[in-house]
XYZ file of C-alpha atoms in Angstrom:
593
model
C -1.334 29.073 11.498
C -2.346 25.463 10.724
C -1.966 23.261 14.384
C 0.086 20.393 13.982
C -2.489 17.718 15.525
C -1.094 15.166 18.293
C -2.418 11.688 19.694
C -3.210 9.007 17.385
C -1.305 8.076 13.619
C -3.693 7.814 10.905
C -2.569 4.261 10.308
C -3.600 3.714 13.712
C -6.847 5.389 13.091
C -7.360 3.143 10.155
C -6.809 0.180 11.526
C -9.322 1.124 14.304
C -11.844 2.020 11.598
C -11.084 -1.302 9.817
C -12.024 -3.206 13.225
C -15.062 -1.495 13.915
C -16.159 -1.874 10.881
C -16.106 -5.665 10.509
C -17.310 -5.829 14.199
C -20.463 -3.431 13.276
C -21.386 -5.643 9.796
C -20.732 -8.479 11.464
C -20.700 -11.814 9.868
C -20.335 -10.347 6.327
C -16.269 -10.272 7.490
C -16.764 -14.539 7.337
C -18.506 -14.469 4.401
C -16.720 -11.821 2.049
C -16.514 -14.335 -1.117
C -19.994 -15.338 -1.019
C -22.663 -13.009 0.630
C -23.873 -9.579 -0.132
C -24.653 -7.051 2.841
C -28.343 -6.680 2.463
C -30.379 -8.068 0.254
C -30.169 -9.451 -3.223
C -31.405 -6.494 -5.048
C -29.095 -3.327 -5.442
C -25.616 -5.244 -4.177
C -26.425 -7.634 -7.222
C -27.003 -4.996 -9.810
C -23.696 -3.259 -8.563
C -21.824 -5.989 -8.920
C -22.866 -6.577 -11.982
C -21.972 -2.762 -12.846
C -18.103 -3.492 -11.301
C -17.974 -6.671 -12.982
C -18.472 -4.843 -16.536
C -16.298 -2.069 -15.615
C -13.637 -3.513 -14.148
C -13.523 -6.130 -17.490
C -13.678 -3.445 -19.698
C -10.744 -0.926 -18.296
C -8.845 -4.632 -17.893
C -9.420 -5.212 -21.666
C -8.493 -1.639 -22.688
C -5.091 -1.636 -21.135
C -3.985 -4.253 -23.714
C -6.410 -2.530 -26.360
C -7.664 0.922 -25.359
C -9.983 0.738 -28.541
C -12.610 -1.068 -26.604
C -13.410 1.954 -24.148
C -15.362 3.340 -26.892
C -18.418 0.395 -25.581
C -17.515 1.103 -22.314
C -21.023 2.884 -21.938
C -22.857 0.040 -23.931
C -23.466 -2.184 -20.917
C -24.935 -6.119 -21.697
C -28.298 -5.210 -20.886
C -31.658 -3.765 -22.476
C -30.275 -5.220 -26.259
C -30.671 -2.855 -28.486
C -30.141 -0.337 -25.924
C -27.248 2.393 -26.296
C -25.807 3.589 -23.037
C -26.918 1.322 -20.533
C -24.618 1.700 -18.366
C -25.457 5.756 -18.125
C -29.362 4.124 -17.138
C -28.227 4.385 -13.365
C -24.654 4.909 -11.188
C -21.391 3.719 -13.487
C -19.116 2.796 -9.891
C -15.915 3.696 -11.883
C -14.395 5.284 -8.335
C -15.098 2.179 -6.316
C -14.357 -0.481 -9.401
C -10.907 1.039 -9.794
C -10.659 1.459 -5.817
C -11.000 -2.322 -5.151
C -9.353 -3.403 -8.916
C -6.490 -5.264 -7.428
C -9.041 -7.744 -5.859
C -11.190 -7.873 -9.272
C -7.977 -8.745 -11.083
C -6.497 -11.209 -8.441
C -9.594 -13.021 -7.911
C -12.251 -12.408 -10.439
C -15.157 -12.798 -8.131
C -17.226 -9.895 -8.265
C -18.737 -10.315 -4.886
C -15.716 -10.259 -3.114
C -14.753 -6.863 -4.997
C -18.403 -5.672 -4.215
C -17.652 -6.090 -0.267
C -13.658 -4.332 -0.490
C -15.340 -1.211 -1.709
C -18.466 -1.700 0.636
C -15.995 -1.937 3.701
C -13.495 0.960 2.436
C -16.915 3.196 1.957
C -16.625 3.068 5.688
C -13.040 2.706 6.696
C -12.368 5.831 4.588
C -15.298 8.012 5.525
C -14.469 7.705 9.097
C -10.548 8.219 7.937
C -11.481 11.628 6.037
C -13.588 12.799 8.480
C -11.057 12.273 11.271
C -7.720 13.802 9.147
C -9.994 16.803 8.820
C -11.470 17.220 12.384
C -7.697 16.343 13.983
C -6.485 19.105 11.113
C -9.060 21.791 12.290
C -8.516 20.982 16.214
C -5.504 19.395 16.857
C -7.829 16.683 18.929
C -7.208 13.213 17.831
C -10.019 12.268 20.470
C -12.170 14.620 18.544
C -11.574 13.115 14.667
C -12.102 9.897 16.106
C -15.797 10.841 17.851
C -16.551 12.827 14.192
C -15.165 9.363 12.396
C -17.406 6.979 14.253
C -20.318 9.027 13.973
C -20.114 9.509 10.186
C -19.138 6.127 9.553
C -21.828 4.315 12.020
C -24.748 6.184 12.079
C -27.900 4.621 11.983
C -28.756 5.998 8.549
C -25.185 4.553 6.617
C -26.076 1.302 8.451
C -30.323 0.653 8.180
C -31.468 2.936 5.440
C -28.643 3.088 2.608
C -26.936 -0.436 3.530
C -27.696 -1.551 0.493
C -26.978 1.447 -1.828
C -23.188 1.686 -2.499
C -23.100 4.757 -4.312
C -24.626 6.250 -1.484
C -22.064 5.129 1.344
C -19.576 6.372 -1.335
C -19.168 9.990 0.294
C -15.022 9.184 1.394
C -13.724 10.983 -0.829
C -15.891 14.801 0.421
C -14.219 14.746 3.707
C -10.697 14.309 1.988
C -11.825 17.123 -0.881
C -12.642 19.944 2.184
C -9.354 18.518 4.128
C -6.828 19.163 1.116
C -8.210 22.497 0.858
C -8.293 23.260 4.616
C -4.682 22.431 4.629
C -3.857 24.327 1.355
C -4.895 27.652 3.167
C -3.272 26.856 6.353
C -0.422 26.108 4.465
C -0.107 28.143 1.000
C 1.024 24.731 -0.714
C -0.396 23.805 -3.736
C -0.146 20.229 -3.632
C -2.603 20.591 -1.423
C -5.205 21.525 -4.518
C -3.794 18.612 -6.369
C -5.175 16.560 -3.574
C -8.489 18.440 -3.585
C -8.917 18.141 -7.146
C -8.015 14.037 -7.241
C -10.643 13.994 -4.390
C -13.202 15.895 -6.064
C -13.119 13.788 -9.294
C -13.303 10.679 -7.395
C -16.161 11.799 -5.402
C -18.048 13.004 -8.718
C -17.023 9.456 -10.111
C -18.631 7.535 -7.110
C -22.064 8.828 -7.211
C -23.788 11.383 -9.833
C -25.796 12.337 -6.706
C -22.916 13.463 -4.758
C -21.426 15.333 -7.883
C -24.643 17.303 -7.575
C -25.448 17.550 -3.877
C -21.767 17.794 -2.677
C -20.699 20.469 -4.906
C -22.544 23.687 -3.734
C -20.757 22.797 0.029
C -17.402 21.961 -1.735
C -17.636 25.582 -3.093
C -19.063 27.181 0.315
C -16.147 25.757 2.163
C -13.404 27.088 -0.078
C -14.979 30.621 0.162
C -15.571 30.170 4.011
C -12.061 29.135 4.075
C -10.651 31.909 2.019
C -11.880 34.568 4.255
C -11.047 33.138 7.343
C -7.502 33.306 6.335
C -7.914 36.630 4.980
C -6.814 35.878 1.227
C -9.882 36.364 -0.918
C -8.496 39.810 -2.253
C -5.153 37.683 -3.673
C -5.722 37.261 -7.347
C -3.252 34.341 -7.318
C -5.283 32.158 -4.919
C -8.576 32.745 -7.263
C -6.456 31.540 -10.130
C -5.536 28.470 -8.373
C -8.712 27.460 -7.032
C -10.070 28.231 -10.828
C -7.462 26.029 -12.304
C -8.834 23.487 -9.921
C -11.822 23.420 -10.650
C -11.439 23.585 -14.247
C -9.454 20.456 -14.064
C -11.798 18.532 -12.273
C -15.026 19.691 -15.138
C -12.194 18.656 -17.308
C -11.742 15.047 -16.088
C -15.469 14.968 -15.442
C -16.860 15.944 -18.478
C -16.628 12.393 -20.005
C -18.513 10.942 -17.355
C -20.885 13.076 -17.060
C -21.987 13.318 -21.265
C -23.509 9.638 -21.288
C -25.753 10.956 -18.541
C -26.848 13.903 -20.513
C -26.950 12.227 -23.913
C -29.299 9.213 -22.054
C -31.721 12.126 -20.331
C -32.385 13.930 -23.533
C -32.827 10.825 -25.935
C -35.158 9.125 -23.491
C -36.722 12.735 -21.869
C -35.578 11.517 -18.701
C -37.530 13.898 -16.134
C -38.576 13.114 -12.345
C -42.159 14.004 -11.709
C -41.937 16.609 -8.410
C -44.640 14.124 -6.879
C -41.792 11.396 -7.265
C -39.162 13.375 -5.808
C -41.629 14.063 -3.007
C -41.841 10.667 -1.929
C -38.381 10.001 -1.673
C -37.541 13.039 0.124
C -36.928 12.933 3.939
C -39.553 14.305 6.153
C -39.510 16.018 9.528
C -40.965 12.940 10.820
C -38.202 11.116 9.527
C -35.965 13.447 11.745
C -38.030 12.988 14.887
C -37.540 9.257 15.000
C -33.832 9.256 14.571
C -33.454 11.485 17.444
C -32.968 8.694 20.327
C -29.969 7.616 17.958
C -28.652 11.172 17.363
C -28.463 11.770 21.358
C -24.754 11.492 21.732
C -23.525 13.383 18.461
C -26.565 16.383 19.085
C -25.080 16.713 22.776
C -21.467 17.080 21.720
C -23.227 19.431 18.759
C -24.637 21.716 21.437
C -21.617 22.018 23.093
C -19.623 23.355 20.413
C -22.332 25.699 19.897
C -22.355 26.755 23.343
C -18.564 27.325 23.497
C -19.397 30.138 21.031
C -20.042 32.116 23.942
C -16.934 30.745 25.445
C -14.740 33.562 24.036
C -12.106 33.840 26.632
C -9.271 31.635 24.947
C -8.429 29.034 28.134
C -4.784 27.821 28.403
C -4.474 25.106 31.160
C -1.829 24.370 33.214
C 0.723 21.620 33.024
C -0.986 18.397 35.065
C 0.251 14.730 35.162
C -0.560 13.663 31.297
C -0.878 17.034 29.776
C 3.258 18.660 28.899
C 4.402 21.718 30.798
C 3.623 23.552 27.178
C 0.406 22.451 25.333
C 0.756 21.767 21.542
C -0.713 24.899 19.881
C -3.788 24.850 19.172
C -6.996 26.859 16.951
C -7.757 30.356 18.392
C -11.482 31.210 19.881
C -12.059 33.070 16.899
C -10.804 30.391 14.643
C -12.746 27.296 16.583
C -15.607 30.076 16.625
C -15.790 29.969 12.703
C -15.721 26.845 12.428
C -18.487 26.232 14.599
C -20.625 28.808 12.723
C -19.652 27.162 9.508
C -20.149 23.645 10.628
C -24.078 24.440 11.686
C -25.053 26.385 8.810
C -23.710 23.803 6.543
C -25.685 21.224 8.670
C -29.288 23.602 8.509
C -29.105 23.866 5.117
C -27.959 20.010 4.569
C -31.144 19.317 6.430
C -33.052 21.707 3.955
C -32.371 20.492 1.162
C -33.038 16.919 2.142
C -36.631 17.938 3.007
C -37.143 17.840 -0.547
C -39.131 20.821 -2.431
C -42.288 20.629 -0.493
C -41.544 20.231 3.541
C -43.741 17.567 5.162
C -44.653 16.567 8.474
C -47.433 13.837 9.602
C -48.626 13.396 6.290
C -49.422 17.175 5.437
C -47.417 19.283 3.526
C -46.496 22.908 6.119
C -46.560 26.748 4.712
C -42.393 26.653 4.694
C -40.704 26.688 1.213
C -38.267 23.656 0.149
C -35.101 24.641 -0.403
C -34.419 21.772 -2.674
C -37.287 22.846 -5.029
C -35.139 26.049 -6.430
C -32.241 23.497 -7.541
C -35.161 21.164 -8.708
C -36.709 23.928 -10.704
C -33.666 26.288 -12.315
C -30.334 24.281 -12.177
C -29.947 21.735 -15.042
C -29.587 17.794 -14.074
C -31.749 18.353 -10.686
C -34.583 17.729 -12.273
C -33.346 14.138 -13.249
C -32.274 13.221 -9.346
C -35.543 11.861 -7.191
C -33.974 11.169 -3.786
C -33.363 14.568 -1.929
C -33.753 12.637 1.220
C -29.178 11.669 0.611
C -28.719 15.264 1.848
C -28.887 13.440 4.945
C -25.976 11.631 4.455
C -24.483 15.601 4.406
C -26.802 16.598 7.341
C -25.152 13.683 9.454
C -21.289 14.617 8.065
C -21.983 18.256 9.432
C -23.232 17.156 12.408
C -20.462 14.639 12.937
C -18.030 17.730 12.555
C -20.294 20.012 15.267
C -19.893 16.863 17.438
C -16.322 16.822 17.118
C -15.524 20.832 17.775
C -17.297 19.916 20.741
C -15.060 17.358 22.119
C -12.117 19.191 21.052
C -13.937 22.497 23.556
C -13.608 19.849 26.598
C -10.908 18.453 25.427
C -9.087 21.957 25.616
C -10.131 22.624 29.236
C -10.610 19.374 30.950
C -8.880 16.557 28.828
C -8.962 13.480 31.825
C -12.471 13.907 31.917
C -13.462 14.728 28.624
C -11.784 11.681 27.303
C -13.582 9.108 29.905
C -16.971 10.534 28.363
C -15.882 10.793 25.038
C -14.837 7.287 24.819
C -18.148 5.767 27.015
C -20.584 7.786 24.820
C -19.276 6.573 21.941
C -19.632 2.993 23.133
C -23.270 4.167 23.675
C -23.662 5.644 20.237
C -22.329 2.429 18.594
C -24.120 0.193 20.948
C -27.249 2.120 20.175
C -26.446 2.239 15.884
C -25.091 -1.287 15.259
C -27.431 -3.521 14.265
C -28.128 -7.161 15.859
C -26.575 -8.978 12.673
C -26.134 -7.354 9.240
C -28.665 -9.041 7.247
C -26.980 -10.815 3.923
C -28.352 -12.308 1.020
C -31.911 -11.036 1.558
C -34.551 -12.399 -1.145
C -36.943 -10.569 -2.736
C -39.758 -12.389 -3.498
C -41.385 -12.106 -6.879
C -44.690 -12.119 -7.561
C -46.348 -15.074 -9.177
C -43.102 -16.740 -9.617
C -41.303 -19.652 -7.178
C -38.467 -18.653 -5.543
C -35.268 -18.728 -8.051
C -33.717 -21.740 -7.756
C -30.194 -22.292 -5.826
C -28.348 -22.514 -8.765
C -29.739 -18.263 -9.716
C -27.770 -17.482 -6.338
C -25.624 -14.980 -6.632
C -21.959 -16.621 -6.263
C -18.413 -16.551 -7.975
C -18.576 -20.121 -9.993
C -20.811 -19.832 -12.906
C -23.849 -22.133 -12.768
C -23.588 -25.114 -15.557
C -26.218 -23.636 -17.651
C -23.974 -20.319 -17.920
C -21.070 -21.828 -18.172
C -22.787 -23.279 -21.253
C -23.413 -20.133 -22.805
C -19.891 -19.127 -21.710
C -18.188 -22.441 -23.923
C -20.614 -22.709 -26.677
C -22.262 -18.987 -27.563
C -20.098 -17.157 -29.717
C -19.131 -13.316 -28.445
C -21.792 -11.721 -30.335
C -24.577 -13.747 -29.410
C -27.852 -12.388 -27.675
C -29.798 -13.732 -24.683
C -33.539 -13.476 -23.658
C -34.320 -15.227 -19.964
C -37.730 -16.114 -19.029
C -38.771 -15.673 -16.730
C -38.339 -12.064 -18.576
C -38.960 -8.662 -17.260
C -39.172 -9.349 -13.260
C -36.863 -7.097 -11.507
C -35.791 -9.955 -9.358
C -34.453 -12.552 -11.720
C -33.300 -10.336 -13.859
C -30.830 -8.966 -11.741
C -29.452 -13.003 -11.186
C -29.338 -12.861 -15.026
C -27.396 -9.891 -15.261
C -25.453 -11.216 -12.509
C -23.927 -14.062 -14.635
C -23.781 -11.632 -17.422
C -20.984 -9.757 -16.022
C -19.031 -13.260 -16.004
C -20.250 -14.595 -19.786
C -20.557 -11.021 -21.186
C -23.331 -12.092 -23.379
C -26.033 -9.438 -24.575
C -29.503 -9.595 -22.708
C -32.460 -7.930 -24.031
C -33.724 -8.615 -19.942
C -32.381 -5.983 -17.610
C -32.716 -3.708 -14.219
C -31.368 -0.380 -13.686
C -32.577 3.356 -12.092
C -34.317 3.678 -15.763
C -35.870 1.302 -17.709
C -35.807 2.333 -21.379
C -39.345 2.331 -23.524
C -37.548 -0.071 -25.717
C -37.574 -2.944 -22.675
C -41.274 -2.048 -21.357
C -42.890 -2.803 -24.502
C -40.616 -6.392 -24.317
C -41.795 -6.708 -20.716
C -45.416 -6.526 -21.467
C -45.158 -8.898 -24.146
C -42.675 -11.527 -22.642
C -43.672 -11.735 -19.257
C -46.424 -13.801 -20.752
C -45.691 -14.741 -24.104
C -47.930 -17.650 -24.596
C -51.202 -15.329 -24.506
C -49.809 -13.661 -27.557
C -47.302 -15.810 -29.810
C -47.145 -13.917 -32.622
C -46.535 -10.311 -30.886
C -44.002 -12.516 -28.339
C -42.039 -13.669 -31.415
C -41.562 -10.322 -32.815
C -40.608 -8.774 -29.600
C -38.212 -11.636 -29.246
C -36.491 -10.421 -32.150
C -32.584 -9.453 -31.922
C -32.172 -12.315 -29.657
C -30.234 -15.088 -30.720
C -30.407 -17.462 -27.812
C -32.977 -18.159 -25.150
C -32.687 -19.758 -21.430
C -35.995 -20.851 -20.036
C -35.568 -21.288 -16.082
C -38.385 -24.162 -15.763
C -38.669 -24.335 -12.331
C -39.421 -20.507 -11.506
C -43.049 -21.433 -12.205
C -45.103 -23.841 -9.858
C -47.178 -24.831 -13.010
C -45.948 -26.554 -16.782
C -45.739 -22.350 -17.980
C -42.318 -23.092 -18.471
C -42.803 -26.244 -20.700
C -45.537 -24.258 -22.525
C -42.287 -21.759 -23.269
C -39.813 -24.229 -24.937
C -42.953 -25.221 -27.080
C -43.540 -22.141 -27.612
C -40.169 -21.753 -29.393
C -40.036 -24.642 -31.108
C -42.578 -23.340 -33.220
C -39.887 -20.692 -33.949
C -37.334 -23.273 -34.902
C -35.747 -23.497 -31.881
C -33.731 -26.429 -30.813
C -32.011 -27.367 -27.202
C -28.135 -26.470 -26.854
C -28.251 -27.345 -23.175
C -29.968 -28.297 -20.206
C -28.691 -27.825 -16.593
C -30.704 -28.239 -13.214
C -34.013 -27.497 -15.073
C -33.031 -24.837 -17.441
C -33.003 -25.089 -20.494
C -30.662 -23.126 -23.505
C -32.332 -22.557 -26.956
C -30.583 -21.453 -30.140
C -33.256 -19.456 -32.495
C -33.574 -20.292 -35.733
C -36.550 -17.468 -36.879
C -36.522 -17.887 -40.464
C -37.436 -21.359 -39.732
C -39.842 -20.823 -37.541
C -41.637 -18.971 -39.708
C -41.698 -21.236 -42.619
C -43.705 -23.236 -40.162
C -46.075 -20.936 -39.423
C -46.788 -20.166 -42.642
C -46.655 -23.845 -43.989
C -49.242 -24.318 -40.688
C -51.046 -21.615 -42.295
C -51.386 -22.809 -45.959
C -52.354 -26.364 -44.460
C -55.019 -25.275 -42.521
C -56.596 -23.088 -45.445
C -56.246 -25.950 -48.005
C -58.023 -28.134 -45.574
C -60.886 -25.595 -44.823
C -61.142 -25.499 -48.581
C-alpha cells in the first residue's frame, strides 16, 4: 500500500521553492516589471506570444467568435498561422492570466510563469519523490536538483518552453497515486496534467510522452493489475481525453508543416543534439546528485528490509514505509528511464570530440519512422528528462539513508545540497542582454523592451485604424524585429516584419529585398505591398540610410503621420506613388525626344 509521507507540508515546500528561487535568479525578483532573465532575444518573442494569447482568450470571453484568428498571429502579413511558426505558450499564458489581466504588462506576466516553471518543477518532483518514499528530506534533495541544475539555469535560461516541464512530474504523481490508491480522480489529475504539459511545449508533448506511457505500464505491474480489464479501460479513457483536448492544438502545427514542407535536415538536428562531451563537462556540477544516484543503486543489493529502533527524534513505531522490493523497482525504473533519457538526447548520430563513434542513436529511429520527429531539431532537451531521472535516483538514495541512519543522513543531505546550489547558481542572472546586430547601431532606448508604449507606438495605437498594416525598417533583422513585435502585442497592428522558430518563404523574399531597399526601388515597392503604414527607426543606422528611406517613400506617395525620438510613421498612398513614377517616366522620355 501507498505510504502516507511525513515531515514537511507542501505549502511549506512551496514556499521554500519560491525563496530559493528568487535567491538563485537573483536581482530579476527587484526588477520583475521591467527586465527579462537573459537576454533580449527569446524572453521578447515570448512575451510577445503571451501578450497575443492572453488578448485574444480575454477578447473571446466577451465574444468567443474571435478564437477562430487565434492562430493568425500579427506577424509575417500575409502569413496564415503564425502563431503555429514556433511554441503557442497557451499553458503558461493562462497559468500567469490573473497578472496579464490585472496589470497588462507583458513582462511582468513573462517573469510569473518564468518563476512558477521553477517553483512547480521542484513542487512536482518533490509530491512525487515524498509519495514514492515517504522522505520529505528526499523530495526536497530531488526538488532542488531538478529545479537548480546547471542546465535549467545556464543553457535553457532563456527558453521558457523548455523550463516548462512542471506539469510531467505532477502527470507520473497522479498516476502513481491512482495505483496505490484505486481512485480515479487520480486519472483526472493525470489527464489535466498531461494536457497542460502538451500545451507548454510541442517538444515535451513529443519527448515526454513515450516515459508518460513507460511509467503507467511500469506502474501497472508493480501493483500487479495489468490483467484487470477495468484499469486498461481507464487509462484508455485517459488518454483518449487528453488526444481529445489536444487535437486542436496540435492541427495548426500539422497544417503549417505540410503547407510550408517543414522538415529538419538530420545534419541540423545533429548540431543541436547533446554530445558526450557535453556530459563530461557537467560532471563537476552533477557530483552531489550522481553520488546520492549511486547510492540508490547500491541499496539494490541492500535487500534485507532494515527497521530501526526507536531513538530520540525517530517515534517508538516508524511511519510505514516502501518495501525493498518496492524501493528496488523503483530504483530499476528510475535508471533505465535516465539511460535512455540520455540516449535519446545524444541525438541520431552519437558524438564525442568532434567525431561521430560506431554506436547507433537512439533518437534517429523516432527521427526516421514516427511522424512530427522529423520537424523537432533539438534532441539535446532530453536532458532536461536525463536530469529529472536523475534527480529521482538522487532522491531514492536519500530516502536509503534516510531509512537506516536519519540524524546523519539529514546533516549531509542538507550540506550537500548547499554545495550543489552553491556550485549551480550563477554569480548574477544576467537580464536584458543585447544582441548586437550587424551593420546596424544599437536600437535606441526608446526599442527597449518595457510596459509603456514608446510615443511613436502609441501613435500607431491612437491614429491607425484596426486593420492597418506595418512594415519597420530597419526590416528583416532578427533583433529589431523582435522590439517591433514586442510593441505589437500592445497596438495589435499587422507587421509584414517578424521572428519565430520558422520563417515562412513569403518573409525571406521581403527580407532580401527590404533590408536594403534603396539598391532596388522598384522590386522594394512591390515587396512593400500589403502594407499600409511604415515606421522608419532613423537612428538604427550610423549613416543618412535612414533619410534615404523616407525619400524613398515619398516617391510612393507617402506622407509623415508622426515623428517621435527619431522615428518616423508613414501612411502609403501607392496608387499615388505610382502616378509619379510614371509621370517621372513620360517626362523624361518627352525630354529625350
Amino acid at each position: 500500500m501507498w505510504a502516507r509521507p511525513t515531515g514537511i507540508s507542501a505549502g511549506v515546500a512551496s514556499l521554500a521553492l519560491l525563496t530559493l528561487t528568487l535567491l538563485i535568479t537573483w536581482p530579476l525578483g527587484a526588477h520583475l516589471t521591467s527586465a527579462l532573465p537573459g537576454d533580449y532575444g527569446d524572453p521578447v518573442f515570448v512575451s510577445w506570444v503571451m501578450a497575443w494569447v492572453g488578448g485574444q482568450l480575454t477578447t473571446a470571453l466577451s465574444d468567443p467568435a474571435t478564437l477562430a484568428s487565434f492562430w493568425d498571429a500579427n506577424i509575417f502579413f500575409p502569413e496564415t498561422r503564425a502563431l503555429a511558426f514556433s511554441e503557442h505558450f497557451v499553458a503558461q499564458t493562462v497559468l500567469a492570466l490573473p497578472v496579464y489581466w490585472a496589470t497588462g504588462n507583458s513582462i511582468l506576466t513573462y517573469n510569473v510563469a518564468f518563476i512558477l516553471s521553477f517553483v512547480l518543477t521542484g513542487l512536482g518532483t518533490f509530491l512525487l519523490v515524498r509519495a514514492m518514499t515517504a522522505s520529505a528530506l528526499a523530495g526536497f534533495l530531488a526538488a532542488c536538483v531538478v529545479a537548480f541544475n546547471e542546465y535549467r539555469l545556464v543553457y535553457e535560461i532563456a527558453h521558457l518552453h523548455v523550463l516548462s516541464i512542471h506539469w510531467f512530474p505532477f502527470a507520473l504523481l497522479g498516476l502513481h497515486r491512482y495505483f496505490e490508491t484505486d481512485r480515479r480522480r487520480y486519472l483526472a489529475w493525470t489527464a489535466l496534467a498531461l494536457i497542460a504539459l502538451n500545451l507548454s511545449s510541442i517538444y515535451y508533448m513529443a519527448y515526454c510522452a513515450p516515459f508518460v506511457v513507460a511509467f503507467a505500464m511500469s506502474e501497472m505491474v508493480r501493483v500487479g493489475r495489468w490483467r484487470t480489464t477495468r484499469v486498461w479501460l481507464e487509462l484508455w479513457a485517459t488518454a483518449a481525453a487528453v488526444l481529445l483536448a489536444t487535437i486542436p492544438f496540435l492541427m495548426p502545427y500539422l497544417e503549417v508543416q505540410r503547407r510550408l514542407g517543414v522538415e529538419r535536415a538530420a545534419d541540423e538536428v545533429m548540431r543541436f543534439s547533446a554530445t558526450l562531451d557535453h556530459y563530461r563537462m557537467a560532471l563537476p556540477g552533477l557530483a552531489v546528485p550522481l553520488v546520492f544516484a549511486l547510492i540508490a543503486v547500491v541499496g539494490l543489493f541492500a535487500t534485507r528490509q532494515y527497521r530501526p529502533g526507536p531513538s530520540a527524534d525517530r517515534p517508538a513505531v516508524p511511519p510505514p514505509r516502501p518495501a525493498a522490493a518496492t524501493r528496488a523497482w523503483f530504483v530499476v525504473g528510475a535508471l533505465l528511464m535516465l539511460l535512455v533519457s540520455l540516449w535519446l538526447s545524444l541525438g541520431p548520430t552519437i558524438q564525442s570530440a568532434g567525431r561521430a563513434i560506431d554506436f547507433p542513436g537512439l533518437y534517429g529511429i523516432l527521427y526516421t519512422y514516427v511522424p512530427g520527429y522529423n520537424g523537432l531539431r533539438v534532441p539535446a532537451r532530453f536532458a532536461m528528462l536525463f536530469f529529472f531521472f536523475l534527480a529521482i535516483l538522487a532522491g531514492l538514495g536519500v530516502a536509503f539513508l534516510d531509512q537506516r541512519w536519519p540524524r546523519i543522513t539529514r546533516g549531509v543531505t542538507l550540506a550537500a545540497l548547499v554545495v550543489f546550489l552553491v556550485r549551480a547558481t550563477p554569480a548574477a542572472m544576467p537580464l536584458n542582454g543585447v544582441l548586437p546586430s550587424e551593420g546596424l547601431a544599437p536600437p535606441p532606448a526608446y526599442l527597449t523592451p518595457a510596459p509603456e508604449l514608446p510615443a511613436i507606438y502609441r501613435a500607431v495605437d491612437s491614429m491607425l485604424r484596426p486593420g492597418a498594416i506595418l512594415a519597420e525598417f530597419p526590416f528583416g533583422d532578427s533583433w529589431y524585429d523582435l522590439r517591433y513585435m514586442y510593441f505589437a502585442g500592445t497596438h495589435r497592428r499587422r507587421l509584414l516584419n517578424g521572428y519565430s522558430g520558422i520563417f515562412p518563404p513569403s518573409f525571406l523574399a521581403r527580407q532580401r529585398i527590404l533590408a536594403t531597399p534603396t539598391l532596388d526601388p522598384e522590386a522594394a515597392q512591390q515587396a512593400l505591398g500589403g502594407a499600409t503604414h511604415v515606421i522608419v527607426h532613423r537612428t538604427a543606422w550610423s549613416d543618412d540610410t535612414g533619410a534615404a528611406i523616407g525619400a524613398w517613400l515619398a516617391t510612393l506617395g507617402a506622407r509623415i503621420v508622426a515623428e517621435a525620438d527619431g522615428a518616423v510613421l508613414y501612411e502609403l498612398d501607392v496608387k499615388e506613388g505610382l502616378a509619379r513614377r510614371l509621370l517621372g517616366a513620360s517626362v523624361q522620355r518627352a525630354d529625350q525626344k
